[in-house]
Every structure is written in structure tokens, then in C-alpha cells.
XYZ file of C-alpha atoms in Angstrom:
585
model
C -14.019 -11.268 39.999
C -12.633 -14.198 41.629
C -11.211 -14.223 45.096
C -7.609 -14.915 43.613
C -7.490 -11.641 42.203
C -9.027 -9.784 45.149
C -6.285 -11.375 47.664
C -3.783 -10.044 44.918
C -4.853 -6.698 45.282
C -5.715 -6.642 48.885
C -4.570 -9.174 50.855
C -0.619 -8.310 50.781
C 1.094 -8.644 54.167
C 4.122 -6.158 54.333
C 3.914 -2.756 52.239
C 5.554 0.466 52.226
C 2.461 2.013 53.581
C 2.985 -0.117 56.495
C 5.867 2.303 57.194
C 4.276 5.529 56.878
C 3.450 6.682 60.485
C -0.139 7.169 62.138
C -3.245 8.142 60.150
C -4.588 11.764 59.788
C -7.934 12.790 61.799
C -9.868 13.668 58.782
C -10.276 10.375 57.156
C -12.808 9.592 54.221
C -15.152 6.210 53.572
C -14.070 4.170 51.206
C -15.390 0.572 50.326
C -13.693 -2.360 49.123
C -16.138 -5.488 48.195
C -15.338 -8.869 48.042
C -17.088 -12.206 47.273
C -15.800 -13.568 50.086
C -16.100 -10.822 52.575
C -19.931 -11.005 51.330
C -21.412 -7.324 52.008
C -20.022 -3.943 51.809
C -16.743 -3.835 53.988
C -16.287 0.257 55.032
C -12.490 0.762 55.961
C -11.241 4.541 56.907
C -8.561 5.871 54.597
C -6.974 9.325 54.764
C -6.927 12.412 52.820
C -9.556 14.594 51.566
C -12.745 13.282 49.417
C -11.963 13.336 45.881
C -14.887 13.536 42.976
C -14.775 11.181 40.519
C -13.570 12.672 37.577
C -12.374 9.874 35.041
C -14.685 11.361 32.725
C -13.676 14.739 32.671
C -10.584 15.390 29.921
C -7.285 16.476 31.914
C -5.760 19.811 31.068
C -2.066 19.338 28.978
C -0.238 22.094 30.259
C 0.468 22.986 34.310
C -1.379 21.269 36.450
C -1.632 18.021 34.710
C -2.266 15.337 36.549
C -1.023 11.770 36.329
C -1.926 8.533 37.526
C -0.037 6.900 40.484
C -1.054 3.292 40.921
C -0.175 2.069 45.169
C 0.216 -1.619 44.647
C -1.020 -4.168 47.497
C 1.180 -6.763 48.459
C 4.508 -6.825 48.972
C 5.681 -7.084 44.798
C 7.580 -9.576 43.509
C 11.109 -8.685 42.075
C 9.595 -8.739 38.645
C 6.861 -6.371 39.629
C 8.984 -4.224 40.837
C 10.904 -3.674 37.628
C 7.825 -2.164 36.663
C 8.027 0.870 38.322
C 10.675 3.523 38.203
C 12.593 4.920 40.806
C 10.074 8.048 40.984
C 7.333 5.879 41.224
C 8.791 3.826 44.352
C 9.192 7.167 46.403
C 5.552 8.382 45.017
C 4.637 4.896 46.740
C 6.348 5.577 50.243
C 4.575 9.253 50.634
C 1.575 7.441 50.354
C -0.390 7.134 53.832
C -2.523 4.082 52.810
C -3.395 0.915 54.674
C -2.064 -2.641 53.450
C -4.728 -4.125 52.225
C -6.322 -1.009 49.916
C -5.759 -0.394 46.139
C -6.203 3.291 45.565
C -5.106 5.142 42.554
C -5.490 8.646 42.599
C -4.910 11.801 40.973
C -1.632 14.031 41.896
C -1.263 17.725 40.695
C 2.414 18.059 39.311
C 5.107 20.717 40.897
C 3.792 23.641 40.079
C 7.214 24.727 39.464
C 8.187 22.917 36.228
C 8.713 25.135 33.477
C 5.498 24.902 30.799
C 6.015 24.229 27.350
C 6.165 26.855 25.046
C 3.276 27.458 22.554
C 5.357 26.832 19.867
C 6.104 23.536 21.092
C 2.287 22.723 22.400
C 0.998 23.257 18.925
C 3.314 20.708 16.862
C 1.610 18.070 15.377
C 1.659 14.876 16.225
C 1.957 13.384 12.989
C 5.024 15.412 12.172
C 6.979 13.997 14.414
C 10.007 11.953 12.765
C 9.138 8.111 13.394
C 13.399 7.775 13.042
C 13.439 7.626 17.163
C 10.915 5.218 17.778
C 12.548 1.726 18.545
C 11.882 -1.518 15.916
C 10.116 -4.444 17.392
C 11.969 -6.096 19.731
C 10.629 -9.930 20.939
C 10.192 -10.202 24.734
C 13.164 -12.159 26.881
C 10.707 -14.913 27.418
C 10.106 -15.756 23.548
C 11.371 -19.189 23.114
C 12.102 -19.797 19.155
C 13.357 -23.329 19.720
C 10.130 -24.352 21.577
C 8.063 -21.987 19.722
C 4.999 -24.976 19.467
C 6.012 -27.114 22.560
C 2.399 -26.130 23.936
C 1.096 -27.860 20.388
C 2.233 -30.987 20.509
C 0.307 -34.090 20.204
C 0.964 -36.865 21.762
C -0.159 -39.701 19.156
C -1.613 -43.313 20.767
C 0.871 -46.245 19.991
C -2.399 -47.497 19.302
C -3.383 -45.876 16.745
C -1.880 -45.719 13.436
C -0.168 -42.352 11.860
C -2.484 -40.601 9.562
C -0.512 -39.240 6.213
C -3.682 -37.100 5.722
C -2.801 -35.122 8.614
C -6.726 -34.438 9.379
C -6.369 -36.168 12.855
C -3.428 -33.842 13.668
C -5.640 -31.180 12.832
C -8.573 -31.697 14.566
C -6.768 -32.403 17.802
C -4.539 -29.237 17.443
C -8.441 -27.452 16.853
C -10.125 -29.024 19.858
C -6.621 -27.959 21.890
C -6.695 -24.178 20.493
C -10.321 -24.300 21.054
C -11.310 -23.470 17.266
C -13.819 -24.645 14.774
C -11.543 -26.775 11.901
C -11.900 -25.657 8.719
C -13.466 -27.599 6.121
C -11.846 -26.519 3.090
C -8.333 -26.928 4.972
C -9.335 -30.423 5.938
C -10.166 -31.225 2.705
C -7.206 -30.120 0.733
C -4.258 -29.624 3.296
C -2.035 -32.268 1.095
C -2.711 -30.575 -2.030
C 0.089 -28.571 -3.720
C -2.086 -25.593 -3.957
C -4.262 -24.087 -1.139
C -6.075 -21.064 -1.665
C -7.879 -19.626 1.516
C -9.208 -16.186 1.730
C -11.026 -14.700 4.323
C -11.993 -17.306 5.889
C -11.796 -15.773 9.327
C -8.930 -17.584 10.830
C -7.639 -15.476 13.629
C -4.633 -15.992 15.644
C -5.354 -19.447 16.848
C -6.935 -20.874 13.131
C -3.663 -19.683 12.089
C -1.355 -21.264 14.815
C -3.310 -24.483 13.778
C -2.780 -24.454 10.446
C 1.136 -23.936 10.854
C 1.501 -26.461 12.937
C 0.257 -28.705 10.493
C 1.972 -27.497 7.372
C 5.127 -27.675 9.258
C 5.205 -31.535 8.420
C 3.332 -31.367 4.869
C 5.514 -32.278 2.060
C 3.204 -32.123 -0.818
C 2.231 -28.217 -0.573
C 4.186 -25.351 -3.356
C 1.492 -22.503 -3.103
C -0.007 -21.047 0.272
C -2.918 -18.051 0.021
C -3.936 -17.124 3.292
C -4.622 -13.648 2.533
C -7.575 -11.724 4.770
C -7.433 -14.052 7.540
C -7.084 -11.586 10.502
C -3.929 -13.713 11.577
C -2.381 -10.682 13.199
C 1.444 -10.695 14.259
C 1.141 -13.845 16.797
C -0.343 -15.769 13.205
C 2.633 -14.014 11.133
C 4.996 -15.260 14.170
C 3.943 -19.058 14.022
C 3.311 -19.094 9.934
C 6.732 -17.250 9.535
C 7.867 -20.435 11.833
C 6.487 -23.075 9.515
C 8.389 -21.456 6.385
C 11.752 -21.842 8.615
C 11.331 -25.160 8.692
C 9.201 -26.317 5.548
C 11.598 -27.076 2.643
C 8.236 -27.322 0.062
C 6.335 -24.180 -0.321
C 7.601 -21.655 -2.968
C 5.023 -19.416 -2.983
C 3.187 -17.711 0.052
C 0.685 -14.870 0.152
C -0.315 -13.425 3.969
C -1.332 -10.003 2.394
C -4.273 -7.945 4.789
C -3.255 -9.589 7.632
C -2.862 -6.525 10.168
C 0.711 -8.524 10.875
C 2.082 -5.178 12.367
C 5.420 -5.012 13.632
C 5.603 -8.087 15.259
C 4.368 -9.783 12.063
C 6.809 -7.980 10.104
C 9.967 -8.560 12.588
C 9.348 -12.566 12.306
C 8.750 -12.338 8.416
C 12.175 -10.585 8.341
C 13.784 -13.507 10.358
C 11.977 -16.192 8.494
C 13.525 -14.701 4.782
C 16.969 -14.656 6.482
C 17.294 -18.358 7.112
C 14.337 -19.784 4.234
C 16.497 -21.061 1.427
C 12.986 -22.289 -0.904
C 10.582 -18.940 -0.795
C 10.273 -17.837 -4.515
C 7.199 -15.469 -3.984
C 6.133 -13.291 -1.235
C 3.109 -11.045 -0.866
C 3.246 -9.039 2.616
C 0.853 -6.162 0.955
C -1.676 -4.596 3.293
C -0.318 -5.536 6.735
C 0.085 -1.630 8.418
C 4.090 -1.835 8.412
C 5.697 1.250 9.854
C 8.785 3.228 8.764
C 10.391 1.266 12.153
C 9.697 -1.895 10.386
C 11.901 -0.755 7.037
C 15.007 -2.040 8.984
C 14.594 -5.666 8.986
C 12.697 -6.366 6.080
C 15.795 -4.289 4.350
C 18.386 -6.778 5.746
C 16.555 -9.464 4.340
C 16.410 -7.970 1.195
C 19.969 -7.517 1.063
C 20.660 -11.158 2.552
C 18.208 -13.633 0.793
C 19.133 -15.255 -2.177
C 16.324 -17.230 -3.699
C 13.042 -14.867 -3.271
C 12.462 -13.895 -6.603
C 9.271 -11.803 -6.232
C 8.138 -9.325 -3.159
C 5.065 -7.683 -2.465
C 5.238 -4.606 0.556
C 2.041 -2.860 -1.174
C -0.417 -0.762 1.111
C 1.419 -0.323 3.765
C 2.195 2.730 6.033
C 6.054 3.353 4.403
C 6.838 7.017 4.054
C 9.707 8.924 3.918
C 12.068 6.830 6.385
C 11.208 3.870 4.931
C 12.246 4.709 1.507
C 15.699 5.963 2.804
C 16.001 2.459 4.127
C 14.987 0.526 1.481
C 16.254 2.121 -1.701
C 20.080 0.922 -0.909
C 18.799 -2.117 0.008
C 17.160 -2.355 -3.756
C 20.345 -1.420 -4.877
C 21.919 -4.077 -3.475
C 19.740 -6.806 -4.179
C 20.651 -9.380 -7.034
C 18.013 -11.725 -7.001
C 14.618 -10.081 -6.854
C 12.445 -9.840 -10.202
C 9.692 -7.861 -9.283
C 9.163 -5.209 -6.497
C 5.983 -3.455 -5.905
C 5.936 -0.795 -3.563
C 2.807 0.836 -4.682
C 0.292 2.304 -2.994
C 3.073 3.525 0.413
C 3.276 6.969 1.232
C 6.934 7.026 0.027
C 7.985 11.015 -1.065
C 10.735 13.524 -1.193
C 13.969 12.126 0.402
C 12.993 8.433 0.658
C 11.798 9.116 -2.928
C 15.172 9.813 -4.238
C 16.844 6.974 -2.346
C 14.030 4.459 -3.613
C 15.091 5.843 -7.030
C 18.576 5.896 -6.798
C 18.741 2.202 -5.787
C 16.701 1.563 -8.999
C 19.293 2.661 -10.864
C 21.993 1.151 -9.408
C 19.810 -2.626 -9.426
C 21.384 -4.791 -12.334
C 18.961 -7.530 -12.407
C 15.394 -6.226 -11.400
C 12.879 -6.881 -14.218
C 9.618 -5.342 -13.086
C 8.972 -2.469 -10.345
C 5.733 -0.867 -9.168
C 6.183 2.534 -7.947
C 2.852 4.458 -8.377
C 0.484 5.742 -5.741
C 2.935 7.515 -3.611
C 3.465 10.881 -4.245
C 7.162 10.902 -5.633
C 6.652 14.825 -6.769
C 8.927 16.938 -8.824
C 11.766 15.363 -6.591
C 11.723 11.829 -6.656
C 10.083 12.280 -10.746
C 13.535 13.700 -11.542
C 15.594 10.714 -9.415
C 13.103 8.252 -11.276
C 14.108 9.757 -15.093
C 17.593 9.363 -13.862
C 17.085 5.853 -13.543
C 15.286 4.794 -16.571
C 18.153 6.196 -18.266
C 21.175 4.599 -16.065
C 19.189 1.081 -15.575
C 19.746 -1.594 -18.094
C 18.151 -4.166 -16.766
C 14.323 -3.123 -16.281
C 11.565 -4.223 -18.694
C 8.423 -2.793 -16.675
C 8.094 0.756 -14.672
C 4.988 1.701 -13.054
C 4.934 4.955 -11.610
C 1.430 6.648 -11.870
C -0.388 8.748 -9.509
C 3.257 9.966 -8.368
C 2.617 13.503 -8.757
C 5.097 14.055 -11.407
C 5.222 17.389 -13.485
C 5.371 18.430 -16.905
C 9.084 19.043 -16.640
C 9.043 15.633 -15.336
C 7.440 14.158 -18.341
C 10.081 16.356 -20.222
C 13.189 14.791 -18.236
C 11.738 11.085 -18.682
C 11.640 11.578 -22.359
C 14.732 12.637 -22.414
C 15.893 9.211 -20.402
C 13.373 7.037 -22.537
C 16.186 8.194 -25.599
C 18.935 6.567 -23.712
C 17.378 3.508 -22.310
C 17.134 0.207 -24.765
C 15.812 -2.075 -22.229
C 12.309 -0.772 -20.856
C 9.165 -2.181 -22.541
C 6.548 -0.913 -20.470
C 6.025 2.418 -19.054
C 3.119 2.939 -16.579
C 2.594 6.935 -16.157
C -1.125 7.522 -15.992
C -2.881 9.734 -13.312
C 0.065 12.354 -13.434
C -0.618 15.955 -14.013
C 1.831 16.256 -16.822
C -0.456 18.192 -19.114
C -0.652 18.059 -23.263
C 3.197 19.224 -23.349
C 4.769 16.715 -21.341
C 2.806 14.105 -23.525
C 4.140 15.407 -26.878
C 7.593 15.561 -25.431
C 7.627 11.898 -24.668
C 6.224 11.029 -27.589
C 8.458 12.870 -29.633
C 11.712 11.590 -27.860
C 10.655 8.077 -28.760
C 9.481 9.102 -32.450
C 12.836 10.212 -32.448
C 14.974 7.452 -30.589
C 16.740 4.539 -32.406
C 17.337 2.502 -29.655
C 14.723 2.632 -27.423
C 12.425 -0.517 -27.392
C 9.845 0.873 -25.532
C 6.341 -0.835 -26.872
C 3.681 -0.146 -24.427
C 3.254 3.261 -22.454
C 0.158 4.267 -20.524
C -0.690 7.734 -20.158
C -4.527 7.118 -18.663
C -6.458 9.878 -17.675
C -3.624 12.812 -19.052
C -5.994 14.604 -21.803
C -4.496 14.756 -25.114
C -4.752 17.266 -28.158
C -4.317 16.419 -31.930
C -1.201 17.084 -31.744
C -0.109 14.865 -29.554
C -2.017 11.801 -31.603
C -0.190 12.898 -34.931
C 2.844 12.397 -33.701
C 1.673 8.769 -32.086
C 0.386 8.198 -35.790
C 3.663 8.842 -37.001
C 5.494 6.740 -34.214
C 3.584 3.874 -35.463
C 3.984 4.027 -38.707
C 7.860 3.712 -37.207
C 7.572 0.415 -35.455
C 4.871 -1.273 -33.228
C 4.027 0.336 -29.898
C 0.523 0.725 -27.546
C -0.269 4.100 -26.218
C -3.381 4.612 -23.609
C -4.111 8.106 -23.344
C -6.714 10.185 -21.765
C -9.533 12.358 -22.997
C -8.409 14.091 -26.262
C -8.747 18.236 -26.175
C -10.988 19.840 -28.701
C -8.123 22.790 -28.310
C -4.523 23.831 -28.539
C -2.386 23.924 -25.737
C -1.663 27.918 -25.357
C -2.243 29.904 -22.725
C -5.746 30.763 -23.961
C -6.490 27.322 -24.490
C -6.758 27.016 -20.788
C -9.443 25.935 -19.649
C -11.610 24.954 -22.542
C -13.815 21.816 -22.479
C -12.334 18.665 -23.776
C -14.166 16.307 -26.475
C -17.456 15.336 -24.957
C -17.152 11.510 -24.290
C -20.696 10.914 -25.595
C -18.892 11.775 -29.051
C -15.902 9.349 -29.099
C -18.211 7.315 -31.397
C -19.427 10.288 -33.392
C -18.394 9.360 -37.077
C -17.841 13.131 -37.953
C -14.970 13.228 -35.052
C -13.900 10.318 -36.282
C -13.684 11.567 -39.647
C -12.186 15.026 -38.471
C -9.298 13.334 -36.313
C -8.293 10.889 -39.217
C -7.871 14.161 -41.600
C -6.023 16.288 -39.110
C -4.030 13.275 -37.313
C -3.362 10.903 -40.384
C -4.080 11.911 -44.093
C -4.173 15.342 -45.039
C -4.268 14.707 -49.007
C -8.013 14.509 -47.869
C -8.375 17.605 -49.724
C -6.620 17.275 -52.456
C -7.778 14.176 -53.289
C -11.334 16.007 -53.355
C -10.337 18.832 -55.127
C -9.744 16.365 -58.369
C -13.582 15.955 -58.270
C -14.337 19.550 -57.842
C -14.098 20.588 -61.651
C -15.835 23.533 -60.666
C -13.808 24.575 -57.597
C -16.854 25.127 -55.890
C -15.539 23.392 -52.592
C -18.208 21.013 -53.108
C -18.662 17.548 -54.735
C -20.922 14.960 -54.626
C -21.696 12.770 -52.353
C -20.960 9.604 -54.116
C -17.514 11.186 -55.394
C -16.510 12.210 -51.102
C -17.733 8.310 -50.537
C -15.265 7.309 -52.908
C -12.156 9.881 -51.745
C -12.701 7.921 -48.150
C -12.903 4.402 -49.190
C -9.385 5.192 -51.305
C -7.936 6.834 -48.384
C -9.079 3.625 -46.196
C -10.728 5.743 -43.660
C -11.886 3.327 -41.107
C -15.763 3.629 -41.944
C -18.596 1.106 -42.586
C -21.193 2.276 -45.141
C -23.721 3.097 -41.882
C -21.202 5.668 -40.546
C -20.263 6.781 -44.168
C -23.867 7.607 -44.749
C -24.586 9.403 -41.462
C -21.476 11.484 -42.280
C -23.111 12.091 -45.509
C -26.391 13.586 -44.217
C -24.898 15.735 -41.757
C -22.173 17.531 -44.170
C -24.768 17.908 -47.131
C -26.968 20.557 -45.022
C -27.956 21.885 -47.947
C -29.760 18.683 -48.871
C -28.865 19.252 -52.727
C -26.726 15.841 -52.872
C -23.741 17.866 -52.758
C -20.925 18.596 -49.750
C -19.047 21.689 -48.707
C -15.721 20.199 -47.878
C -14.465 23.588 -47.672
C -16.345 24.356 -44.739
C -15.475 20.691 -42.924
C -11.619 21.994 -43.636
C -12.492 25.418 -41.738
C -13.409 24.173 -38.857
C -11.120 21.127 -38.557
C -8.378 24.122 -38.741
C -10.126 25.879 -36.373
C -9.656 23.350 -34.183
C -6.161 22.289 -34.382
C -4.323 25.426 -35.155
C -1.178 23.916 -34.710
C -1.724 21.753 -37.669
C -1.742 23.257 -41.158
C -3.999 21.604 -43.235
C -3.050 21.760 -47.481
């Protein structure tokens, strides 16, 4: 340590402790070692020996202790307003000589009241984030001057570079970072894509400083740099100024608050920003507030990105009236937050009242039975919304029920994103029978991923098709019904999605049940049987999607008799068996 910060410490000429009377008798050793004092320096101080204990964890209730730090010198005015008025009279009790730093340990007044048990066993994390203050910049942040201390001072001499690489490399050797090649290579290009390229606070101040006089650049990646909220501060200052870029991405940047507060300020005054992807930067509930505002108050963005971020519950209180009031934004994703019950609704609500947002992602954050019902109140109240995402919300199969209900009403939506939901077979057939059913719905793309499906469920998609064009993703299809006993019974085995005899059994069930009637017209016999050759025939006229491979293999395994001839009667049994729900004539 260098002697600087020993004087600091020690070396103050008139403290409170100065004040404090004669020492005690008992007195304990304690040494204080400087560079320039050379060896060990033993001065007496007062008070009892204390054991080390900075190691040891300090109890929560009565008797905790707390830290009381005896400053050297006499403080400054603006050290002092960093201690409290407690803290001052802890100071003056203290019987300490000038030029010793001691911090020790002091047992509160026994006398305070504990906590209850109630109280000591509340959980940290359930306390409400709706106290805790937004980020506030310190008195001494300059914004005018915000790069004064990057300035370069170019030689008369030498002539201006419109490359901006000698700008560059002096702003590097200044920040005292590597330049980077790829930037020096294409900083006057109108794209620049760099990610992860390990940038840091500095890299990033560097490269802003720059880009505030480039012209020539429309698209900025910078995503997975590291640049933390001092990089979001100066970058957020370039795209005050720079007229040129349209589309920026500083996604994974751990911006924080700080990031977040000067990204806020920056949309408020930027009159060119088109596209903005802030996704992964650990925004808190406190930071809702001013990117909200913004929201409300900028007029060009067109497309925002808050993605994988800390939002919850607050947050979505905050922002849904802000997405009501919006009239400029396309496309919203808020995916991937934690956003649920209460800040669910609002996020909802403001979807519905939004007249001009085209696409919104919504999934991956828990909506529930709550914030499902506020969402199928706004597909059917919005009329301006082509694409919905809301998967892995949670949603129910009175959910799906309520949303099918909505899809009837709506005649703008075109893509429907509910995957990952645990809506069951029944919600499933309920949306797909309120759109088999609706005339004005132009719904043409819905995506039910991983939410098994019975046969059921696929006639009526057959049947919706047949209607007009539309794309339905679904998930693993049921080899049973969906009553109660049906519970729990195995679904299709994936290994036999390809298996021409489920193939053959689906198409039968699902699309063309004259199957058997068209075979009975070979069966002269009534047997229940016909021959090979004559079922080949019944499934080429009924254009059954087979190649003559599959058609054979079907073939072999129906005639286990090996007599050339097939039991259809049997095939019918069990493809009964198997969807009960579906009469087969």
C-alpha cells in the first residue's frame, strides 16, 4: 500500500477522539505498519482484547453486532455526509488515539424489542420489489461532457482520416485496450455484426466514441460483449446523437439498471431507432418505469426486444398500460420474463386495448389460469394482431376452451403459438372445433407442440381442412379416448409414426370411412375377407397415401393367415377399439 493511503488513514491531525479524556489502565497492543515507518510500530490502545472473529457468521436476532468504522483524519465535508447522525456520536464514545483506524464489533442495546418469528422466517424473495428505488445517476454525472475525457486532439499536421481507424486506435491506446480487428476493418460499413467479442466497458466506450461521428452505419450487433451499464451508458450516448443507425442489438449485456435507465433516456430523445433488442440484460421490476415512459413517448421504434430478463409481477403492471398506449410498435416480445397473475392481466389487458401491434411474444412466463383468461379476452377484442405467441404459459383446459371461444370472434389473427401448455385432448378439440365452425376467423397457422392428441381431435383437423387452408403442429397422438379411464394410458410409441399399418389405421378412422364398404363390394362371400390384390386396389381408389413398399408390408402383416387373403373385419375391430368415439360403418 502506498504511503498516500497510510497518511489517509493515520496521519489525521484533529479527531473526535482527540476529545475523549485520558486513556484507561488496561490497554491492549495493537500494531499499525507502514512502509515508511519501516518495522513494526506497537502503539497502546484501550479496551479489552478482542478475538478475531471475521470468520465466524454473526447471530440475526439480539445481540447482533454491527460494524462501526472510527475514521482518521479530520473528514472532509463530503466524508462526512457519509455517516449518519448515530454514527457521529458512535464516533465521539470512542476512546481511540488520532492516528489509529480501528473497526470493531459493538453488541446492540440489549433492550430493543426482537423480531417476531413470524417475521424472522419471511423470505427474502417475497418481499415486494414496489419499494425499492429506480436507478438514479449520481450528482456528478455530466451528460453534456459525457466523453470530454475522450477527446483527441488531432495534429494540424496531419490530415483527417474519413476511415476513422486513427481515431480509433488513439481512443484504444488512451482506454488502454487491444483494438479490434474486425471493428477496424469494417467500422464505415452499413452493417456491423460483432458478437462476443469480449469488449468490456472500455472496448465499448471506444467504439461509441467512434460511431458517434460515422455516417455510413444502419445496423449495429453488439450482442455478448460484457459492456455492462457504464457500456449501455456511453452506447446509449452515441444513439442520442447519431442520426444513421436504425437498427441496434445490445442483447446479453448484463446492462442492469444503470444500462437500462440510459437506454430509457436515449429512446426518449432518438428520433431514427427502428429496432431494438435489450433481451438478456438482468432488468428488474424497478427498471419497468422508464423503459414504460419510453414506450409510451417514442414515436419511430417499430420493433422491441425486453426478452430474458428478470420482469415479474410489477413489471407487467407497469408495462401493460404502457402497451396499451403505444401506437407505433410492431412487434413486442416479452418472452421468457417471469411475468404472472396481476401483471399478467395488465400485460393482457393492454393487448387488447393496442390498435396497431402486429406481432407479440408472450410465452415462457407462467400467465396461469389468470392471465390465460385476460389473454382470450384479448384475441377476441384486438383487431389489429396477426401473430400471438403464448406457450409454456401455464394455461388450462378451460383456457383452451375460452380462447376458442375468442378465436370465433377474432378475423385478424393468423398465427397462434400455444404449445407446451397443459391443455389436455379436450381443450385441443374445442379449439379446433370453434374454428371448424367459425366464418370469419382467418386463423391459418396454430401450434399446439408437445399437447398429445387423440383421433378425435385429427378428424376434426381433417375436416377443417377440407374447409380452407390452415397448419396445425400437434403433439404425440393418444392410442386412447379421452375418459376418465383413459387416464393414463400410453400414447402411440414414436418408433411407430412411420409404421404403415398406423398409417393405414389413422387414414380409416380420421379421413375415409367408406374403407369398408368399398371392401365389402369385393367380399361376394361376406367372409370379411378379400384378396389381397382386390384391398390393394380399394386403397389406391381411396388415394391412401401409400407407395407399393408400404402397401406390400401392410399386406404381409394383415394376411396372417398366409392364404393370400385379408381379414378386414378384424383390422375394423381393433381400429374401433381404439377410437371409441368414432363409429366406424
Amino acid at each position: 500500500m502506498e504511503d498516500t493511503e497510510r497518511d489517509d488513514i493515520g496521519n489525521g491531525e484533529n479527531t473526535d477522539a482527540d476529545t475523549n479524556g485520558a486513556h484507561n489502565e488496561n490497554s491492549t497492543e495493537i500494531t499499525k505498519h507502514t512502509e515508511k515507518d519501516g518495522p513494526m510500530t506497537v502503539i497502546k490502545e484501550e479496551e479489552e482484547e478482542r478475538p478475531f472473529t471475521s470468520n465466524k457468521r454473526l447471530p440475526s436476532q439480539n445481540g447482533r453486532p454491527s460494524f462501526l468504522r472510527t475514521p482518521g483524519g479530520d473528514p472532509s465535508a463530503d466524508d462526512r455526509s457519509h455517516f449518519n447522525e448515530n454514527n457521529e456520536k458512535n464516533i465521539q464514545n470512542q476512546n481511540v488515539k488520532a492516528d489509529i483506524l480501528i473497526t470493531e464489533l459493538r453488541e446492540e442495546d440489549n433492550e430493543k424489542e426482537s423480531k417476531s418469528d413470524t417475521e424472522s422466517d419471511i423470505d427474502e424473495q417475497e418481499i415486494s420489489l414496489r419499494n425499492v428505488a429506480p436507478y438514479e445517476p449520481p450528482d456528478d454525472d455530466d451528460d453534456d461532457g459525457w466523453d470530454t475525457d475522450l477527446e483527441i486532439e488531432e495534429d494540424s499536421k496531419t490530415p483527417h482520416d474519413p476511415t476513422y481507424r486513427t481515431q480509433y486506435t488513439k481512443l484504444c491506446e488512451q482506454l488502454g485496450v487491444v483494438p479490434v480487428s474486425y471493428f477496424t476493418r469494417h467500422m464505415v460499413d452499413k452493417v456491423i455484426i460483432m458478437r462476443s467479442h469480449g469488449l468490456g466497458v472500455q472496448g465499448t466506450r471506444a467504439i461509441a466514441r467512434v460511431l458517434r461521428d460515422v455516417i455510413s452505419l444502419e445496423k449495429l450487433d453488439l450482442e455478448g460483449n460484457w459492456m455492462e451499464g457504464e457500456g449501455g451508458k456511453a452506447l446509449s450516448k452515441t444513439l442520442e446523437e447519431n442520426e444513421y443507425i436504425h437498427d441496434v442489438s445490445m442483447a446479453k449485456n448484463k446492462l442492469g439498471s444503470q444500462g437500462a435507465y440510459y437506454v430509457a433516456k436515449m429512446l426518449l430523445v432518438n428520433t431514427n431507432l427502428r429496432k431494438l433488442n435489450i433481451s438478456g440484460n438482468e432488468f428488474q421490476n424497478k427498471d419497468a418505469a422508464g423503459l414504460a415512459d419510453a414506450m409510451e413517448k417514442n414515436t419511430t421504434l417499430r420493433e422491441l426486444n425486453l426478452s430474458h430478463n428478470f420482469f415479474g409481477e410489477e413489471a407487467g403492471e407497469v408495462l401493460g398500460p404502457a402497451i396499451g398506449a403505444n401506437e407505433y410498435l410492431d412487434v413486442l416480445d416479452l418472452s421468457w420474463n417471469n411475468i404472472r397473475r396481476r401483471g399478467a392481466v395488465a400485460v393482457a389487458k393492454g393487448l387488447a386495448e393496442n390498435v396497431i401491434l402486429k406481432t407479440c411474444n408472450l410465452s415462457w412466463n407462467g400467465f396461469g389460469p389468470e392471465g390465460g383468461a385476460a389473454i382470450a379476452d384479448a384475441i377476441a377484442n384486438n383487431s389489429s394482431l396477426l401473430e400471438l405467441d403464448i406457450s409454456g404459459n401455464r394455461l388450462t383446459c378451460d383456457v383452451a376452451v375460452k380462447i376458442g371461444k375468442a378465436l370465433k370472434k377474432n378475423e385478424t389473427l393468423t398465427v397462434l403459438k400455444m404449445g407446451n401448455n397443459p391443455i389436455s385432448t379436450s381443450g385441443c378439440i374445442a379449439i379446433v372445433t370453434d374454428l371448424s365452425n367459425s366464418e370469419g376467423s382467418v386463423l391459418s397457422h396454430i401450434d399446439l407442440s408437445e399437447i398429445p392428441v387423440e383421433f378425435e381431435f385429427l378428424k376434426i383437423v381433417e375436416e377443417l381442412k377440407q374447409k380452407r387452408k390452415i397448419e396445425i403442429l400437434h403433439g404425440p397422438i393418444l392410442s386412447s379416448g379421452n375418459t376418465a379411464e383413459d387416464i393414463g394410458k400410453r400414447a402411440v410409441d414414436p418408433r411407430r409414426k412411420k409404421d404403415p399399418l398406423l398409417v393405414l389405421q389413422e387414414h380409416v378412422v380420421i379421413n375415409d370411412s367408406r374403407l369398408v364398404s368399398m371392401l365389402q363390394k369385393y367380399d361376394v362371400d361376406h367372409s370379411l375377407s378379400v384378396s389381397a390384390d382386390d384391398f390393394v386396389a380399394v386403397l389406391e381408389e381411396l388415394q391412401v397415401p401409400f407407395d407399393r413398399k408400404q402397401l406390400q408390408l401392410i399386406v404381409d402383416k394383415l394376411d396372417k393367415t398366409e392364404n393370400g387373403r385379408i381379414n378386414y373385419g378384424k383390422f375394423v375391430e381393433n381400429a374401433s377399439r381404439a377410437t371409441p368415439q368414432v363409429p366406424v360403418v
